[in-house]
GROMACS .gro file of C-alpha atoms in nm:
model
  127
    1UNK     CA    1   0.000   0.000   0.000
    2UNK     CA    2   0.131   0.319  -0.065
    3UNK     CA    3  -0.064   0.672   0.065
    4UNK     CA    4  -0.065   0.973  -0.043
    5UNK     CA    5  -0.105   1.110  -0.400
    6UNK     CA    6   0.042   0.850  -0.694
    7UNK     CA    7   0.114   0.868  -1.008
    8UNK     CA    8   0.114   0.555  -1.265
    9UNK     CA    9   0.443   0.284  -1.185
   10UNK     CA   10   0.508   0.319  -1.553
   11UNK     CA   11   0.589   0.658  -1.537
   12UNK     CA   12   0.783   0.640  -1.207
   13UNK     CA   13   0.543   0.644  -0.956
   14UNK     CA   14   0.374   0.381  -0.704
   15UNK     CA   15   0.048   0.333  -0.900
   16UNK     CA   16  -0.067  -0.016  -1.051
   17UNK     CA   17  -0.459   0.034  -1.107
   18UNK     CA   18  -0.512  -0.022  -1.457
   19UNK     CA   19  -0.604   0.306  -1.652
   20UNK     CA   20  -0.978   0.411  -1.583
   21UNK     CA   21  -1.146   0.723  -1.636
   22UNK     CA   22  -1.172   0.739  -1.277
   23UNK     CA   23  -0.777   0.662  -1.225
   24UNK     CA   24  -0.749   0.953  -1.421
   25UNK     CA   25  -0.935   1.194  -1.243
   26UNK     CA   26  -0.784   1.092  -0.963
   27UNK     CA   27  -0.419   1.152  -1.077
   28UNK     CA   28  -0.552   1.500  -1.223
   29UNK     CA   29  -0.712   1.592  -0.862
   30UNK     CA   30  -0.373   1.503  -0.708
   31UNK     CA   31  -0.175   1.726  -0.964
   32UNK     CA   32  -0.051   1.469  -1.212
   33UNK     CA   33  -0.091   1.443  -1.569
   34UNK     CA   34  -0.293   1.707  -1.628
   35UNK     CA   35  -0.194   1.798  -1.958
   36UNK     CA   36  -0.282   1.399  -2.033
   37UNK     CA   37  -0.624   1.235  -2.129
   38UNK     CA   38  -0.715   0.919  -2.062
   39UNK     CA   39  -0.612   0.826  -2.432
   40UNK     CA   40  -0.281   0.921  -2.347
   41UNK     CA   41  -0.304   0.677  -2.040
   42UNK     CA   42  -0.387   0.379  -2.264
   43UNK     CA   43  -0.156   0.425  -2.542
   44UNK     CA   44   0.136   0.431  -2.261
   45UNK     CA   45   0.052   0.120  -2.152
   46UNK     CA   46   0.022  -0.019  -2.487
   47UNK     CA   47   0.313   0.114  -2.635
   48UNK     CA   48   0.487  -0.078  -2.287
   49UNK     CA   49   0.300  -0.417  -2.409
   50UNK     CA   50   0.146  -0.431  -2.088
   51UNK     CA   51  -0.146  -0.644  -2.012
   52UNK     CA   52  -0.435  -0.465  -1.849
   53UNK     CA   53  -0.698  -0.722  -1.837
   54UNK     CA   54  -0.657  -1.147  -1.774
   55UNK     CA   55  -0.845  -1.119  -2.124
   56UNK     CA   56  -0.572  -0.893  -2.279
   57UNK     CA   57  -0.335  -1.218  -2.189
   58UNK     CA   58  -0.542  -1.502  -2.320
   59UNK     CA   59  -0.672  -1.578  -2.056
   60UNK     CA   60  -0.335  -1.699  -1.908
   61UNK     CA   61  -0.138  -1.570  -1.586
   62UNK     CA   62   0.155  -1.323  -1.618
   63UNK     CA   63   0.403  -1.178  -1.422
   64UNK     CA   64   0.294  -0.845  -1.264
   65UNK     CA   65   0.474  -0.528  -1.357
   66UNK     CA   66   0.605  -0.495  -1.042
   67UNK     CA   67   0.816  -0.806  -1.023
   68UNK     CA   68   0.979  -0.742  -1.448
   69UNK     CA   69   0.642  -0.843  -1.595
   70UNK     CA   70   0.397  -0.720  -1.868
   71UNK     CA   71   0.100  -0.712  -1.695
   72UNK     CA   72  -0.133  -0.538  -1.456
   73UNK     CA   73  -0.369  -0.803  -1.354
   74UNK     CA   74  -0.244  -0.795  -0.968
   75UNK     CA   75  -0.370  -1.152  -0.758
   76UNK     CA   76  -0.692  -1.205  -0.624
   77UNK     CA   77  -0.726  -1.021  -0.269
   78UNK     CA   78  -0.610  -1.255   0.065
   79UNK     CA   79  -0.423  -1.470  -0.160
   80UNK     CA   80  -0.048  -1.554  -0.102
   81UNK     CA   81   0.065  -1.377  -0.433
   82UNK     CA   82  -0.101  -1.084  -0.344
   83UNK     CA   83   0.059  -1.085   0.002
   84UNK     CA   84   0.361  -1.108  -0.211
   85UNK     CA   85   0.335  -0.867  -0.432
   86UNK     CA   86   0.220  -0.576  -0.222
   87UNK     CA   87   0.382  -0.687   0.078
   88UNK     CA   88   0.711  -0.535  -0.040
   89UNK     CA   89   0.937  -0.246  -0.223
   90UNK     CA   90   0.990  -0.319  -0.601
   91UNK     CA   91   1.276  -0.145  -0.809
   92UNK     CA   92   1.120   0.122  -1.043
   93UNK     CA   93   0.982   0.102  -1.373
   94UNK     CA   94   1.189   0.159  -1.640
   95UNK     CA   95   1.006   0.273  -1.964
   96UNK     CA   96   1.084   0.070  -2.273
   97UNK     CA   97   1.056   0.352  -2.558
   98UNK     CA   98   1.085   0.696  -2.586
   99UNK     CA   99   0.737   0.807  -2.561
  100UNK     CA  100   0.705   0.649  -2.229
  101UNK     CA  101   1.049   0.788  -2.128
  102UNK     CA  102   0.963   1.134  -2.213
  103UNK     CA  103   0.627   1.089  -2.033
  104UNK     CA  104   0.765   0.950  -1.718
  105UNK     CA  105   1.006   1.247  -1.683
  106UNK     CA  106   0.682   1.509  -1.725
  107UNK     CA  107   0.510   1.310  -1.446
  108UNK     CA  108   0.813   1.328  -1.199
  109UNK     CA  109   0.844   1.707  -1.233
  110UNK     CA  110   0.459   1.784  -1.104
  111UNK     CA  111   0.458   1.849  -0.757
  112UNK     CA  112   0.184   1.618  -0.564
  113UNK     CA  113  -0.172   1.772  -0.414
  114UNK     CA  114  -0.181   1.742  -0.086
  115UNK     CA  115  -0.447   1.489  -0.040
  116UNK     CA  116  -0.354   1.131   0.112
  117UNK     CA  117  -0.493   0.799   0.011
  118UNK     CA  118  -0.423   0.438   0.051
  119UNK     CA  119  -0.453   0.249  -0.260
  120UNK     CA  120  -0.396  -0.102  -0.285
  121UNK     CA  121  -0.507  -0.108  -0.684
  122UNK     CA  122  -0.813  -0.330  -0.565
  123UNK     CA  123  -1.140  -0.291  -0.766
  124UNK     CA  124  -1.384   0.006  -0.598
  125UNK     CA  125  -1.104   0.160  -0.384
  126UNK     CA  126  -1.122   0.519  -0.369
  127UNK     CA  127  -0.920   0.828  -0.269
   0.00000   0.00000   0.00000
């Protein structure tokens, strides 16, 4: 869990909900992307190759962005790979093409709102 404002892990911050209109309002009421749309917010991800549904991946399992993966689809809730995965610090994100470089950089240079939060990226969680 992190608190406080976030930004998306992709673009250096702490953020792994996958992209929702409501994601992005909340990143815009914190300060972040504001010159971005959720368009923009998609297209990152898919110019990253990274899974945001189990339907974008077949259907199959994959390894979670945070631990080197392609995907967003985090473990169900209470399980021991969730534990896992949230339980402790990953390394950060490092954007695979230029687009999502130059992005990432934008993001870190907005200062956050002050307005803290807890979000574990679970489904209905709110600021």
């Amino acid at each position: 869990a992190t608190a406080g404002p976030q930004w998306p892990y992709i673009l250096g911050g702490t953020c792994v909900r996958p992209p929702s209109a409501a994601v992005m309002d909340d990143y815009h009421a914190w300060g972040y992307l504001t010159d971005a749309t959720i368009s923009d917010l998609f297209s990152w991800y898919s110019r990253e190759g990274i899974a945001l549904s189990i339907e974008d991946q077949g259907g199959y399992a994959q390894r979670h962005v945070l631990e080197g993966g392609d995907s967003l689809v985090a473990p169900l809730p209470g399980s021991v790979g969730f534990a896992r995965l949230f339980g402790q610090p990953h390394a950060a994100y490092e954007p695979q093409t230029p687009e999502v470089a130059q992005a990432a950089q934008q993001a870190q240079r907005q200062p956050p709102a002050d307005q803290p939060t807890i979000n574990l990226g679970l489904k209905g969680d709110q600021p």
